[in-house]
Tab-separated table of C-alpha atoms in Angstrom:
chain	number	residue	atom	x	y	z
O	1	ASP	CA	127.417	85.340	172.846
O	2	GLN	CA	124.017	84.623	174.356
O	3	GLN	CA	124.280	81.238	176.019
O	4	VAL	CA	120.735	81.282	177.355
O	5	LYS	CA	117.945	82.301	175.042
O	6	GLN	CA	114.314	83.080	175.498
O	7	ASN	CA	113.017	83.570	172.012
O	8	SER	CA	109.563	84.761	172.930
O	9	PRO	CA	109.678	88.290	174.316
O	10	SER	CA	106.028	88.167	175.291
O	11	LEU	CA	103.164	85.769	175.882
O	12	SER	CA	99.480	86.359	176.567
O	13	VAL	CA	97.316	83.707	178.144
O	14	GLN	CA	93.745	83.595	179.327
O	15	GLU	CA	93.216	83.207	183.046
O	16	GLY	CA	92.841	79.567	184.018
O	17	ARG	CA	94.708	78.282	181.008
O	18	ILE	CA	98.254	76.958	180.896
O	19	SER	CA	101.226	79.261	180.340
O	20	ILE	CA	104.309	77.720	178.780
O	21	LEU	CA	107.518	79.701	178.778
O	22	ASN	CA	110.472	78.336	176.866
O	23	CYS	CA	114.208	78.620	177.258
O	24	ASP	CA	117.100	77.237	175.234
O	25	TYR	CA	120.761	77.065	176.116
O	26	THR	CA	123.925	76.323	174.212
O	27	ASN	CA	126.475	75.467	176.893
O	28	SER	CA	126.447	71.746	177.638
O	29	MET	CA	128.312	72.427	180.883
O	30	PHE	CA	125.247	74.031	182.440
O	31	ASP	CA	123.956	71.731	185.136
O	32	TYR	CA	121.577	73.884	187.135
O	33	PHE	CA	118.688	75.933	185.867
O	34	LEU	CA	116.478	78.477	187.542
O	35	TRP	CA	113.429	80.541	186.736
O	36	TYR	CA	113.022	83.996	188.191
O	37	LYS	CA	109.980	86.223	188.159
O	38	LYS	CA	110.254	89.979	187.997
O	39	TYR	CA	107.660	92.628	188.669
O	40	PRO	CA	108.219	96.251	187.616
O	41	ALA	CA	110.535	98.204	189.928
O	42	GLU	CA	111.505	95.037	191.775
O	43	GLY	CA	114.408	92.654	191.483
O	44	PRO	CA	113.967	89.155	190.092
O	45	THR	CA	112.708	86.678	192.666
O	46	PHE	CA	113.409	82.984	192.611
O	47	LEU	CA	110.569	80.834	191.386
O	48	ILE	CA	111.732	77.286	190.768
O	49	SER	CA	114.879	75.419	189.822
O	50	ILE	CA	115.977	72.108	188.417
O	51	SER	CA	119.188	70.165	188.455
O	52	SER	CA	120.449	68.459	185.324
O	53	ILE	CA	119.999	65.068	186.978
O	54	LYS	CA	116.247	65.565	186.798
O	55	ASP	CA	113.880	66.165	183.942
O	56	LYS	CA	110.998	67.600	185.916
O	57	ASN	CA	110.449	69.590	189.066
O	58	GLU	CA	107.075	70.637	190.337
O	59	ASP	CA	106.068	73.211	192.916
O	60	GLY	CA	102.379	73.908	193.163
O	61	ARG	CA	101.159	75.487	189.950
O	62	PHE	CA	104.688	75.707	188.568
O	63	THR	CA	106.500	72.894	186.805
O	64	VAL	CA	109.852	73.069	185.075
O	65	PHE	CA	110.766	70.515	182.442
O	66	LEU	CA	114.321	69.913	181.276
O	67	ASN	CA	115.275	68.236	178.018
O	68	LYS	CA	119.037	67.943	178.131
O	69	SER	CA	119.405	66.397	174.691
O	70	ALA	CA	117.608	69.354	173.172
O	71	LYS	CA	119.188	71.845	175.590
O	72	HIS	CA	115.727	73.119	176.300
O	73	LEU	CA	113.709	73.839	179.362
O	74	SER	CA	110.242	75.106	179.868
O	75	LEU	CA	108.173	76.530	182.680
O	76	HIS	CA	104.536	75.534	182.885
O	77	ILE	CA	102.090	77.532	184.955
O	78	VAL	CA	98.692	76.003	185.417
O	79	PRO	CA	96.204	77.377	186.012
O	80	SER	CA	97.467	80.832	185.111
O	81	GLN	CA	96.325	83.707	187.288
O	82	PRO	CA	96.377	87.465	186.674
O	83	GLY	CA	98.935	87.818	189.477
O	84	ASP	CA	101.323	85.723	187.405
O	85	SER	CA	101.674	88.600	184.959
O	86	ALA	CA	105.363	89.513	185.123
O	87	VAL	CA	108.626	89.063	183.272
O	88	TYR	CA	110.094	85.596	183.620
O	89	PHE	CA	113.817	85.006	183.316
O	90	CYS	CA	115.480	81.705	182.717
O	91	ALA	CA	118.993	81.335	184.169
O	92	ALA	CA	121.649	78.645	184.093
O	93	SER	CA	124.864	77.899	185.885
O	94	ALA	CA	127.748	75.495	185.331
O	95	GLY	CA	129.318	73.496	188.090
O	96	THR	CA	129.564	76.300	190.585
O	97	GLY	CA	126.155	76.029	192.080
O	98	ALA	CA	123.828	78.913	191.551
O	99	ASN	CA	126.407	81.648	191.789
O	100	ASN	CA	127.598	82.321	188.263
O	101	LEU	CA	124.305	82.727	186.485
O	102	PHE	CA	123.719	83.262	182.806
O	103	PHE	CA	120.373	84.844	182.072
O	104	GLY	CA	117.998	84.835	179.163
O	105	THR	CA	116.398	88.059	177.946
O	106	GLY	CA	113.101	87.356	179.641
O	107	THR	CA	109.536	86.713	178.547
O	108	ARG	CA	106.761	89.058	179.560
O	109	LEU	CA	103.728	87.033	180.541
O	110	THR	CA	100.330	88.680	180.570
O	111	VAL	CA	97.454	86.712	182.033
O	112	ILE	CA	94.164	88.098	180.822
O	113	PRO	CA	91.304	87.954	183.333
A	1	GLY	CA	112.836	85.345	200.842
A	2	ALA	CA	115.791	87.513	201.694
A	3	VAL	CA	115.667	91.222	200.893
A	4	VAL	CA	118.214	93.244	198.973
A	5	SER	CA	117.875	96.988	198.586
A	6	GLN	CA	119.530	99.355	196.158
A	7	HIS	CA	119.984	103.079	196.356
A	8	PRO	CA	119.288	105.162	194.420
A	9	SER	CA	116.575	103.572	192.320
A	10	TRP	CA	117.289	105.985	189.506
A	11	VAL	CA	119.890	108.598	188.827
A	12	ILE	CA	120.583	111.115	186.088
A	13	CYS	CA	124.036	112.587	185.825
A	14	LYS	CA	126.157	114.629	183.481
A	15	SER	CA	128.819	113.043	181.348
A	16	GLY	CA	132.151	112.919	183.140
A	17	THR	CA	130.763	112.697	186.648
A	18	SER	CA	130.905	109.683	188.951
A	19	VAL	CA	127.936	107.875	190.375
A	20	LYS	CA	127.824	105.554	193.362
A	21	ILE	CA	125.186	102.843	193.722
A	22	GLU	CA	124.668	101.061	197.030
A	23	CYS	CA	123.486	97.500	197.464
A	24	ARG	CA	122.453	96.252	200.886
A	25	SER	CA	121.344	92.870	202.113
A	26	LEU	CA	118.768	93.721	204.759
A	27	ASP	CA	118.118	90.454	206.531
A	28	PHE	CA	120.987	88.184	205.665
A	29	GLN	CA	124.729	88.303	205.377
A	30	ALA	CA	125.801	88.284	201.768
A	31	THR	CA	129.165	86.618	201.566
A	32	THR	CA	129.155	87.134	197.833
A	33	MET	CA	127.585	89.952	195.899
A	34	PHE	CA	127.150	90.300	192.173
A	35	TRP	CA	126.680	93.306	189.933
A	36	TYR	CA	124.778	92.993	186.694
A	37	ARG	CA	123.973	95.372	183.884
A	38	GLN	CA	120.980	95.146	181.617
A	39	PHE	CA	120.616	97.079	178.384
A	40	PRO	CA	117.183	97.408	176.787
A	41	LYS	CA	115.859	94.159	175.365
A	42	GLN	CA	118.951	92.307	176.500
A	43	SER	CA	119.588	89.906	179.330
A	44	LEU	CA	121.167	90.585	182.673
A	45	MET	CA	124.900	90.465	182.091
A	46	LEU	CA	127.217	89.791	184.987
A	47	MET	CA	129.770	92.549	185.441
A	48	ALA	CA	131.620	91.440	188.534
A	49	THR	CA	131.595	89.212	191.575
A	50	SER	CA	132.764	90.401	194.943
A	51	ASN	CA	133.419	88.637	198.201
A	52	GLU	CA	133.423	90.566	201.439
A	53	GLY	CA	136.850	91.979	202.143
A	54	SER	CA	138.315	90.900	198.819
A	55	LYS	CA	138.868	92.541	195.484
A	56	ALA	CA	136.123	92.060	192.979
A	57	THR	CA	136.495	89.701	190.052
A	58	TYR	CA	135.452	91.360	186.810
A	59	GLU	CA	134.012	89.671	183.777
A	60	GLN	CA	135.775	89.941	180.478
A	61	GLY	CA	135.211	93.282	178.841
A	62	VAL	CA	134.295	95.111	182.043
A	63	GLU	CA	136.759	97.847	182.948
A	64	LYS	CA	137.687	97.525	186.602
A	65	ASP	CA	139.022	101.063	186.740
A	66	LYS	CA	135.744	102.422	185.474
A	67	PHE	CA	133.413	100.320	187.571
A	68	LEU	CA	134.790	100.384	191.082
A	69	ILE	CA	133.315	97.817	193.416
A	70	ASN	CA	133.706	97.828	197.156
A	71	HIS	CA	132.355	95.057	199.378
A	72	ALA	CA	133.388	96.330	202.765
A	73	SER	CA	130.928	94.400	204.874
A	74	LEU	CA	128.652	91.372	204.670
A	75	THR	CA	125.654	93.625	204.102
A	76	LEU	CA	126.952	96.364	201.821
A	77	SER	CA	128.491	96.546	198.402
A	78	THR	CA	128.916	99.657	196.305
A	79	LEU	CA	129.410	100.172	192.591
A	80	THR	CA	130.920	103.459	191.476
A	81	VAL	CA	130.706	104.342	187.815
A	82	THR	CA	133.611	106.704	187.321
A	83	SER	CA	133.628	109.370	184.605
A	84	ALA	CA	130.297	108.161	183.337
A	85	HIS	CA	129.454	108.533	179.664
A	86	PRO	CA	126.139	108.159	177.818
A	87	GLU	CA	127.033	104.607	176.781
A	88	ASP	CA	127.091	103.687	180.482
A	89	SER	CA	123.381	104.445	180.691
A	90	SER	CA	121.823	101.181	181.723
A	91	PHE	CA	119.974	99.309	184.425
A	92	TYR	CA	122.341	98.146	187.144
A	93	ILE	CA	121.205	95.403	189.468
A	94	CYS	CA	122.951	93.735	192.348
A	95	SER	CA	122.405	90.424	194.038
A	96	GLY	CA	123.747	88.575	197.021
A	97	THR	CA	124.082	85.027	198.194
A	98	GLY	CA	123.893	83.983	201.797
A	99	THR	CA	123.839	80.464	203.056
A	100	GLY	CA	123.136	79.026	199.653
A	101	GLY	CA	120.205	76.945	198.617
A	102	PRO	CA	118.465	76.292	195.356
A	103	GLN	CA	117.200	79.821	194.976
A	104	GLY	CA	120.594	81.101	193.965
A	105	GLN	CA	120.854	84.793	194.368
A	106	PHE	CA	118.635	87.416	195.966
A	107	PHE	CA	118.301	90.453	193.770
A	108	GLY	CA	117.901	94.114	194.457
A	109	PRO	CA	115.322	96.181	192.581
A	110	GLY	CA	117.918	97.771	190.343
A	111	THR	CA	119.157	101.286	189.603
A	112	ARG	CA	118.394	103.079	186.367
A	113	LEU	CA	121.373	105.214	185.366
A	114	THR	CA	120.997	107.856	182.680
A	115	VAL	CA	124.079	109.777	181.655
A	116	LEU	CA	123.393	112.957	179.725
């Protein structure tokens, strides 16, 4: 049972525009959410996170929004850059910090120069 | 960020043989290490969690006698796929946690296993 879902397997965006990656979850016990970025032949690297007590967290060009009632979060990248092209994974954990992570299937972002 | 390495990065083996995958935390002490498996077009699925010096905790549906995990030190964990079969072909990725923090786990680059 997939508790974290990323329904868009791929996304293409023009350089300089906004990229919006979406993630949905089903487990209401999840209270911590993370986004990871993965380049080919490398492991996922942490990008940004948000606790369930917040609805927004911003770090430079990256902003994560959390809508608990809809069990939905999104990652906004603005402006998008070609170096942002990668696979982005959404992950969630429940009550145990960021150890027991449940991952989505990933969205491949391509930023077109 | 912290660095985790995996060796080998890819391996091809014959059905029935055993394969060992190493996971090392290079610049931090990983008190807890995790092993994931990812099939094509699917998400990373946690297989097991191991704490240094303790027996690994396996997720439901993961055979502990088939996937042997050893976490002998704070910088090394190994996963041995015993009597591998073609259905074990997958991408295996490890991660480790150190002193905590919002970034969660630090991941290795993964190992592609192909069982013929």
